[in-house]
Amino acid sequence: MPQEPNPQRRSEKSRTAIIEAALELCAEHGYGHVTVEAIAARAKVSKKTIYRWWPSKGAVVLDALDETVNPAIAFPDTGDLRADLEAQMWGLLHGVMTEPRTGRALTGLIADTQHDPDLARSLNDDLIRPRADEARARLTKAKTDGQIDPDADLDLALELLYGPVYYRLLLHQGDLHTRAELGKLIDHVLSALAPEGKALARSPALDQDH
Amino acid sequence: MPQEPNPQRRSEKSRTAIIEAALELCAEHGYGHVTVEAIAARAKVSKKTIYRWWPSKGAVVLDALDETVNPAIAFPDTGDLRADLEAQMWGLLHGVMTEPRTGRALTGLIADTQHDPDLARSLNDDLIRPRADEARARLTKAKTDGQIDPDADLDLALELLYGPVYYRLLLHQGDLHTRAELGKLIDHVLSALAPEGKALARSPALDQDH
Amino acid sequence: MPQEPNPQRRSEKSRTAIIEAALELCAEHGYGHVTVEAIAARAKVSKKTIYRWWPSKGAVVLDALDETVNPAIAFPDTGDLRADLEAQMWGLLHGVMTEPRTGRALTGLIADTQHDPDLARSLNDDLIRPRADEARARLTKAKTDGQIDPDADLDLALELLYGPVYYRLLLHQGDLHTRAELGKLIDHVLSALAPEGKALARSPALDQDH
Amino acid sequence: MPQEPNPQRRSEKSRTAIIEAALELCAEHGYGHVTVEAIAARAKVSKKTIYRWWPSKGAVVLDALDETVNPAIAFPDTGDLRADLEAQMWGLLHGVMTEPRTGRALTGLIADTQHDPDLARSLNDDLIRPRADEARARLTKAKTDGQIDPDADLDLALELLYGPVYYRLLLHQGDLHTRAELGKLIDHVLSALAPEGKALARSPALDQDH
DNA sequence: GCGTAACCGAGACGGTACGTCACGTCTTACG
DNA sequence: CGTAAGACGTGACGTACCGTCTCGGTTACGC
């Protein structure tokens, strides 16, 4: 029998210490230089205890992010779609990606998924997709409310919003969007989503700064 | 790559064998499972020879990609901006990212840049930025020709084009854009760039498939 | 050996396999061509396990000799000093130095001490000095018993006995003392140690063979 | 054809620089830590040049010692056998073994002979045996002159003289004989060699210091 | 006195082994 | 039974030297 560990008896103290240690070490040395051995040492925990509950360091960090990051990137619903989008995306940029404890952890985690399909699945299931679903739900609601065109392709819109953000995160790591750039990005996408009557002649978002 | 040692009598045979071995191993086992030892063994070369000319396996793979990938993603100039964009981006998707020898190599390389700033710089300098510069130049030319709005923000446009592509590459790895999706993406961005007189009432790209 | 790590749960099986492998490899290829990697491979043990408990291959071989060699060079006490000396020295020559498993190991070890002071100290403490102490004790007892001159310089005597033996071992490696030569050597030194009344007119040991 | 190097064209400058560098490096780091690469670098010489003329670093050091050491250990002949012996042996101890440039070189060289039979042969042929032959010749002359017993076993005598010296050199490296100890050793051996008429009742050399 | 063949410096090359690191598994003793 | 401690086999790391091998350049012999 593979005899899975009985989660009833799991030590909450150890769990917390491990998650805490993982984030701290990510902040200090960067995800790539964090090792299971170091997490165990920092958390005063046996390596066995880590491997009993998680399959890899990536899974630990994912759990850690899951607990830490949610408040910063929750999707609000104030009725003002543009404000809600900006709030959530700014939370993502400012509350997660530039926070030392979580930013390097997140990019490292995404990096790890390139050679760990299980981790990729977990990351999507636990972190990425739920946010996307929230965002899609918010856009769908706006569509129902008549704030955006009923024919708009919401998935394309989501890619146009989040693609550039992650693109910069992963390929220009230090150089994320400023609040102004973020605003321009959102303006552009939203203007294209606008219902026909309210459509602007052309998207102002692609005007240059002047 | 910053080859400090004066490459006065560098062995071209070894160099080629190393680059070839690196790409083959990426194709077979995935970038993350490639080791310098394996490259050396496959290329029948001493590890020292690899370390003499490259600082890390990432640098080797970068050089390998640089040589292999350029034809597929060169930026054409047929006069038809939309066709040129689609050709280049489809080359990127189809000729690089889904090619076994280069696709896994590229994503793994990007992953590695998350904890190797030198590699990140090299990747940008040698691979990413030159393509972006070509694309920007093509757009600028189109602007000069009056095909796109003189006030258009070309950098934003580039992010809107390439962001979603890399976003999918890195976060939904198996699931890249189809040709149709790519076309829609390009249509959307180009329509927003169109000069004022020719502006469509609203971007057709955000219509759903029907 | 100064085993810093607390040897609480050290694997006896590994320890034995390592020591055994070390001696076998010395016998097969000679100490100088033995490598830690080869010992590890032969003993089916990780290199790390060797380095955990010993600082160098020399230390391993020293431990191995210590366990293997002791019976052959124990100092007997039959009451007959000359016989005891000859027995012990012949054991050293025949039971250690010409045994394939130990002979090449010992000379190689001594060689290594020339550039490893820690090893030199260990070799003296664990192997050389204890034998010298036993021999000195045996001579001291003989002095007490009146078998040798009470004024005799025992340390000089020890050097005269063992010096030539090691001298040949290290400088004429194949060509150790025969039993007859050993007997002559012992006779010479003992005759010089004889108490005054029993002194021979001159040492017969320096007569040539005839 | 193996085309041996033509010694006529050999660069004396390189030869000297190599030998000089070898001894310096022995003095600085100890024979065991000297490498051919370091010798080449120090002597501003190509490795190829070293390997062209010597088969190994041991051979270089042997040549170096051969040139440097001879004056210190030449065997004098003043007519006074005891004085001659003491002079030569003290030269060996003081002029060679405790000299930084030569002492560590010599012991390291002897160490190396334990796993290099060619080097062992060269060392004996070039350095060890010639001295032994000189010593034996001096003793033979003394025998002819009637200063020592015509039946004396000169080879045993040589072993009794030099064995203890090398024994200490190799096994108690820091702790060589003092002049007094050396004198005692010589006295002991010579007294045993004395012709019958002059024989002492017993060897005074084995009396303890008092 | 002038080619030309050898030596020379420089250092790249294929190798072997080094000693270290982290992996993921395991064993032991405690609570 | 979960845990802390940590030894274990595995395998890759990046480095150090080995001894061999081109390279051009320089030197000195022999025609």
Short mmCIF file of C-alpha atoms (C1' of nucleotides) in Angstrom, two decimals, chain C residues 8-9 11 14 44-46 49 52-53, chain F residues 4-13:
data_model
loop_
_atom_site.label_atom_id
_atom_site.label_comp_id
_atom_site.label_asym_id
_atom_site.label_seq_id
_atom_site.Cartn_x
_atom_site.Cartn_y
_atom_site.Cartn_z
CA GLN C 8 25.77 8.04 15.52
CA ARG C 9 24.29 5.99 12.74
CA SER C 11 26.80 2.40 8.24
CA SER C 14 29.73 0.96 3.92
CA LYS C 44 29.20 0.65 -4.29
CA VAL C 45 29.18 3.72 -2.16
CA SER C 46 28.78 7.40 -2.85
CA THR C 49 30.05 8.89 2.09
CA ARG C 52 31.95 12.36 5.18
CA TRP C 53 34.17 10.14 7.26
"C1'" DA F 4 13.81 15.93 13.75
"C1'" DA F 5 18.05 14.47 12.60
"C1'" DG F 6 20.83 13.15 9.29
"C1'" DA F 7 23.25 9.11 6.61
"C1'" DC F 8 22.83 7.18 2.25
"C1'" DG F 9 23.24 6.34 -3.24
"C1'" DT F 10 22.97 9.19 -7.19
"C1'" DG F 11 24.52 12.36 -10.35
"C1'" DA F 12 25.87 17.01 -11.88
"C1'" DC F 13 28.51 20.78 -10.74
#
